[in-house]
Coordinates of C-alpha atoms in Angstrom, one line a residue:
M1 CA 113.2 -5.6 -67.1
I2 CA 114.9 -3.9 -70.1
A3 CA 117.0 -1.7 -67.7
Q4 CA 118.0 -4.7 -65.7
D5 CA 119.0 -6.7 -68.8
R6 CA 121.2 -3.9 -70.0
S7 CA 122.7 -3.7 -66.6
L8 CA 123.7 -7.4 -66.4
Q9 CA 125.3 -7.2 -69.9
R10 CA 127.1 -4.1 -68.8
Y11 CA 128.7 -6.1 -66.0
A12 CA 129.8 -8.8 -68.5
W13 CA 131.5 -6.1 -70.6
L14 CA 133.2 -4.8 -67.4
S15 CA 134.6 -8.3 -66.8
M16 CA 135.9 -8.5 -70.3
G17 CA 137.7 -5.2 -70.1
A18 CA 139.3 -6.2 -66.8
A19 CA 140.4 -9.6 -68.2
L20 CA 142.1 -7.9 -71.2
L21 CA 143.9 -5.5 -69.0
T22 CA 145.1 -8.1 -66.5
I23 CA 146.2 -10.5 -69.3
A24 CA 148.4 -7.8 -70.7
L25 CA 149.8 -6.9 -67.3
K26 CA 150.4 -10.5 -66.1
A27 CA 151.9 -11.6 -69.5
A28 CA 154.3 -8.7 -69.2
A29 CA 155.2 -9.8 -65.6
W30 CA 155.8 -13.3 -66.8
L31 CA 158.0 -12.2 -69.8
L32 CA 160.1 -10.0 -67.5
T33 CA 160.7 -12.5 -64.8
G34 CA 160.4 -15.9 -66.5
S35 CA 158.5 -17.2 -63.5
V36 CA 156.3 -20.2 -64.1
G37 CA 154.2 -19.0 -61.2
M38 CA 153.5 -15.8 -63.0
L39 CA 152.8 -17.8 -66.2
S40 CA 150.1 -19.7 -64.3
D41 CA 148.6 -16.4 -63.2
A42 CA 148.5 -15.1 -66.8
L43 CA 146.9 -18.3 -68.0
E44 CA 144.1 -18.0 -65.4
S45 CA 143.4 -14.4 -66.6
L46 CA 143.1 -15.8 -70.2
V47 CA 140.4 -18.1 -68.8
N48 CA 138.8 -15.1 -67.3
L49 CA 138.5 -13.5 -70.7
V50 CA 137.0 -16.5 -72.4
A51 CA 134.6 -16.9 -69.4
A52 CA 133.5 -13.2 -69.7
L53 CA 132.8 -13.6 -73.4
L54 CA 130.7 -16.7 -72.7
A55 CA 129.0 -14.9 -69.8
L56 CA 127.9 -12.1 -72.1
W57 CA 126.5 -14.5 -74.7
M58 CA 124.7 -16.6 -72.1
L59 CA 123.2 -13.5 -70.3
R60 CA 121.8 -12.3 -73.6
L61 CA 120.3 -15.7 -74.2
A62 CA 118.9 -16.0 -70.7
E63 CA 117.3 -12.5 -70.9
A64 CA 115.6 -13.2 -74.2
P65 CA 111.8 -13.1 -73.8
P66 CA 109.8 -16.3 -73.8
D67 CA 108.5 -17.6 -77.2
A68 CA 106.5 -20.4 -78.6
E69 CA 109.4 -22.8 -78.4
H70 CA 110.6 -21.6 -75.0
P71 CA 107.5 -20.7 -73.1
F72 CA 109.4 -20.6 -69.8
G73 CA 112.3 -18.5 -71.2
R74 CA 115.9 -19.5 -71.4
S75 CA 117.1 -18.8 -67.8
K76 CA 119.0 -22.1 -67.6
A77 CA 121.5 -20.7 -70.1
E78 CA 123.3 -19.2 -67.1
Y79 CA 124.1 -22.7 -65.9
V80 CA 125.8 -23.5 -69.2
S81 CA 128.0 -20.4 -68.8
S82 CA 129.1 -21.2 -65.2
G83 CA 129.6 -24.9 -66.0
F84 CA 131.7 -24.1 -69.0
E85 CA 133.7 -21.6 -67.0
G86 CA 134.4 -24.4 -64.4
A87 CA 135.6 -26.7 -67.2
L88 CA 137.9 -23.9 -68.5
I89 CA 139.4 -23.5 -65.0
V90 CA 140.1 -27.2 -64.9
L91 CA 141.9 -27.0 -68.3
A92 CA 143.9 -24.0 -67.1
A93 CA 145.0 -25.9 -64.0
A94 CA 146.2 -28.8 -66.2
G95 CA 148.2 -26.3 -68.3
I96 CA 149.8 -24.8 -65.3
I97 CA 150.9 -28.2 -63.9
Y98 CA 152.2 -29.1 -67.4
A99 CA 154.4 -25.9 -67.4
A100 CA 155.5 -26.3 -63.8
V101 CA 156.7 -29.9 -63.7
P102 CA 159.8 -29.3 -66.0
R103 CA 160.9 -26.4 -63.7
L104 CA 160.9 -28.9 -60.8
I105 CA 163.4 -30.9 -62.8
S106 CA 165.4 -28.0 -64.1
P107 CA 165.0 -24.9 -61.8
K108 CA 165.7 -21.5 -63.4
A109 CA 166.6 -18.2 -61.8
L110 CA 164.1 -15.3 -62.1
D111 CA 164.8 -12.0 -63.9
A112 CA 163.6 -8.6 -62.7
P113 CA 161.4 -9.9 -59.9
A114 CA 160.7 -6.5 -58.3
L115 CA 159.3 -5.1 -61.6
G116 CA 157.3 -8.2 -62.2
I117 CA 155.8 -8.1 -58.7
T118 CA 154.8 -4.5 -59.1
I119 CA 153.0 -5.1 -62.4
S120 CA 151.2 -8.2 -60.9
V121 CA 150.0 -6.2 -57.9
I122 CA 148.4 -3.7 -60.2
A123 CA 146.7 -6.5 -62.1
S124 CA 145.4 -8.1 -58.9
A125 CA 144.0 -4.8 -57.7
V126 CA 142.0 -4.6 -61.0
N127 CA 140.7 -8.1 -60.5
F128 CA 139.7 -7.5 -56.9
W129 CA 137.7 -4.3 -57.7
T130 CA 136.0 -6.0 -60.6
A131 CA 135.2 -9.1 -58.5
R132 CA 133.5 -7.0 -55.8
V133 CA 131.4 -5.2 -58.4
L134 CA 130.3 -8.5 -60.0
L135 CA 129.6 -10.2 -56.7
A136 CA 127.3 -7.4 -55.6
A137 CA 125.5 -7.4 -58.9
G138 CA 125.2 -11.3 -58.9
A139 CA 123.5 -11.1 -55.4
R140 CA 121.3 -8.2 -56.4
Y141 CA 120.0 -9.9 -59.6
H142 CA 120.3 -13.5 -58.5
S143 CA 122.6 -14.2 -61.4
I144 CA 124.7 -17.4 -61.1
T145 CA 126.7 -16.2 -64.2
L146 CA 127.9 -13.0 -62.6
E147 CA 128.5 -14.7 -59.2
A148 CA 130.6 -17.5 -60.9
D149 CA 132.6 -14.8 -62.7
A150 CA 133.1 -12.9 -59.4
R151 CA 134.2 -16.0 -57.5
H152 CA 136.6 -16.9 -60.2
L153 CA 138.2 -13.4 -60.1
L154 CA 138.5 -13.6 -56.3
T155 CA 140.2 -16.9 -56.6
D156 CA 142.5 -15.3 -59.1
V157 CA 143.3 -12.5 -56.6
W158 CA 144.2 -14.9 -53.8
T159 CA 146.3 -17.2 -56.0
S160 CA 148.1 -14.1 -57.4
A161 CA 148.9 -13.2 -53.8
G162 CA 150.5 -16.6 -53.4
V163 CA 152.4 -16.3 -56.6
L164 CA 153.8 -12.9 -55.7
A165 CA 154.8 -14.1 -52.2
A166 CA 156.6 -17.0 -53.9
V167 CA 158.4 -14.8 -56.4
A168 CA 159.5 -12.5 -53.6
L169 CA 160.8 -15.5 -51.5
V170 CA 162.7 -16.9 -54.5
A171 CA 164.3 -13.5 -55.1
V172 CA 165.4 -13.2 -51.5
S173 CA 166.3 -16.8 -50.6
G174 CA 167.4 -18.1 -54.0
W175 CA 165.3 -21.3 -53.5
L176 CA 164.3 -21.8 -57.2
L177 CA 162.1 -24.8 -56.5
L178 CA 159.6 -22.6 -54.7
D179 CA 158.4 -21.0 -58.0
P180 CA 157.1 -24.3 -59.6
L181 CA 155.8 -25.6 -56.3
I182 CA 153.7 -22.5 -55.8
A183 CA 152.5 -22.8 -59.4
I184 CA 151.3 -26.3 -58.8
A185 CA 149.6 -25.2 -55.6
V186 CA 147.8 -22.5 -57.5
A187 CA 146.7 -25.1 -60.1
L188 CA 145.3 -27.4 -57.4
N189 CA 143.4 -24.4 -55.8
I190 CA 141.8 -23.3 -59.1
L191 CA 141.0 -27.0 -59.9
W192 CA 138.9 -27.1 -56.7
T193 CA 137.2 -23.9 -57.7
G194 CA 136.4 -25.2 -61.2
A195 CA 135.0 -28.5 -59.8
K196 CA 132.6 -26.6 -57.5
L197 CA 131.4 -24.4 -60.3
M198 CA 130.7 -27.4 -62.5
R199 CA 128.9 -29.2 -59.6
R200 CA 126.7 -26.2 -58.9
S201 CA 125.8 -25.8 -62.6
F202 CA 125.0 -29.5 -63.0
A203 CA 122.6 -29.2 -60.0
G204 CA 120.9 -26.3 -61.6
L205 CA 120.2 -28.2 -64.8
L206 CA 118.5 -30.9 -62.7
D207 CA 115.7 -28.6 -61.6
A208 CA 116.9 -28.1 -58.1
A209 CA 114.6 -26.5 -55.5
I210 CA 114.9 -22.9 -54.6
P211 CA 117.3 -22.2 -51.6
V212 CA 116.3 -23.4 -48.2
A213 CA 115.8 -19.9 -46.8
E214 CA 113.4 -19.0 -49.6
R215 CA 111.5 -22.3 -49.1
E216 CA 111.1 -21.5 -45.4
E217 CA 109.7 -18.1 -46.2
V218 CA 107.2 -19.6 -48.7
S219 CA 106.1 -22.1 -46.0
R220 CA 105.7 -19.3 -43.5
I221 CA 103.3 -17.5 -45.8
L222 CA 101.3 -20.7 -46.5
Q223 CA 101.0 -21.5 -42.8
E224 CA 99.8 -18.0 -42.1
Y225 CA 96.9 -18.3 -44.6
A226 CA 96.1 -21.9 -43.4
K227 CA 95.6 -20.5 -39.8
R228 CA 93.7 -17.4 -40.9
Y229 CA 91.2 -19.0 -43.3
G230 CA 91.1 -22.7 -42.5
V231 CA 92.5 -23.7 -45.8
A232 CA 95.2 -26.3 -46.5
F233 CA 98.0 -26.7 -49.0
H234 CA 99.7 -29.7 -50.6
A235 CA 101.8 -30.5 -53.7
V236 CA 104.0 -27.5 -53.0
R237 CA 106.9 -27.6 -55.4
T238 CA 109.7 -25.1 -56.3
R239 CA 112.5 -25.0 -58.8
R240 CA 115.0 -22.4 -60.0
A241 CA 116.4 -21.6 -63.4
G242 CA 119.1 -19.0 -63.2
A243 CA 117.5 -15.9 -61.8
R244 CA 114.0 -17.2 -62.2
R245 CA 112.0 -19.0 -59.5
F246 CA 109.0 -21.3 -60.1
V247 CA 106.5 -22.1 -57.3
S248 CA 103.4 -24.2 -57.6
F249 CA 100.9 -25.4 -55.0
H250 CA 97.4 -26.7 -54.5
L251 CA 95.0 -24.6 -52.4
L252 CA 92.3 -26.6 -50.6
V253 CA 89.4 -24.4 -49.6
P254 CA 86.1 -24.9 -47.7
D255 CA 83.3 -26.3 -49.8
D256 CA 81.0 -23.3 -49.3
W257 CA 83.5 -20.8 -50.8
T258 CA 82.6 -19.3 -54.1
V259 CA 85.0 -19.6 -57.0
H260 CA 85.6 -15.8 -56.9
H261 CA 86.5 -15.9 -53.2
A262 CA 88.9 -18.8 -53.6
H263 CA 90.5 -17.2 -56.6
Q264 CA 90.9 -14.0 -54.7
I265 CA 92.7 -15.7 -51.9
A266 CA 94.9 -17.6 -54.3
E267 CA 95.9 -14.4 -56.1
E268 CA 96.7 -12.8 -52.7
I269 CA 99.0 -15.6 -51.8
E270 CA 100.7 -15.5 -55.1
A271 CA 101.2 -11.8 -54.8
R272 CA 102.8 -12.3 -51.3
I273 CA 105.2 -15.0 -52.6
G274 CA 105.9 -12.9 -55.7
A275 CA 107.0 -10.0 -53.6
L276 CA 109.3 -12.3 -51.7
L277 CA 110.9 -13.9 -54.7
P278 CA 111.8 -11.5 -57.6
H279 CA 111.3 -12.9 -61.1
A280 CA 109.1 -15.7 -59.7
S281 CA 106.4 -17.6 -61.7
L282 CA 103.5 -18.7 -59.5
F283 CA 101.0 -21.5 -60.3
S284 CA 98.1 -22.4 -58.0
H285 CA 95.4 -25.0 -58.3
I286 CA 92.1 -24.7 -56.2
E287 CA 90.4 -27.8 -54.8
P288 CA 87.6 -28.5 -52.3
I289 CA 89.0 -29.4 -48.9
S290 CA 86.5 -32.2 -48.1
D291 CA 86.6 -34.0 -51.4
P292 CA 88.7 -37.2 -51.1
R293 CA 89.8 -36.8 -54.8
S294 CA 91.5 -33.6 -53.8
Y295 CA 94.2 -35.7 -52.1
D296 CA 94.8 -38.1 -55.0
D297 CA 96.8 -35.7 -57.1
I298 CA 99.7 -34.7 -54.9
E299 CA 102.3 -36.7 -56.8
L300 CA 104.3 -35.2 -59.6
E301 CA 102.8 -37.7 -62.1
R302 CA 99.0 -37.0 -61.7

């Protein structure tokens, strides 16, 4: 666990380093060209830096061990990180539109477009490589914080490509309105990305169930044991909190089973589900299958 915690924080530091480098490169491209599209690109990289700082803070908080006040840990801190990142993206989009609208009214010619494009291409390459690393780590460790950071960086890469194409077209065609129009298009695109991040984070804070594919695998294991031993299950509930998974169920066993045997089967089932879901907490409750009272406690409020 300690090795993994350090690994996740290492990725957050990588994201911060990439953000600092791309901010410097994109700011230089904007100052050289005067392009409002490149300004929008630089502003998004500034958001990347703030998001990376927050991601590091939230990862450290989420990875802190459980204590008396937080017996289930602090895994949901990751949702705070991704939600705040979504809000920052929305604010960046508003800033881009604010800077682009005056250029629609009073277009301005661009300076040194070739040099600005070259610098921006280097910055985009840095973002693309960093995003691929973070996306792989987010999938491996089930971290919504790293995944959100990676998705944001990939969005930055594709919007940068649009900005670079616009600057090139402005330089070739002389159509100055294209620069602010592309900046507004970039803003709308990242606004959509920010809204999706905020929606997903909000869902996580509402104790959403684990993904459908994982629930189906849990159901398959329970059905397997039901057929093999003649047991039954109800009150099967799941929830997720960042990288953690929580699964609870009631195991209804034949009346002639000993407590030891029922407990042994329950432990075996929990081990199977635990192997399927990394960082899962399992809770089982054993009941006699023929007792009518065993079927009166299937609701959340017992």
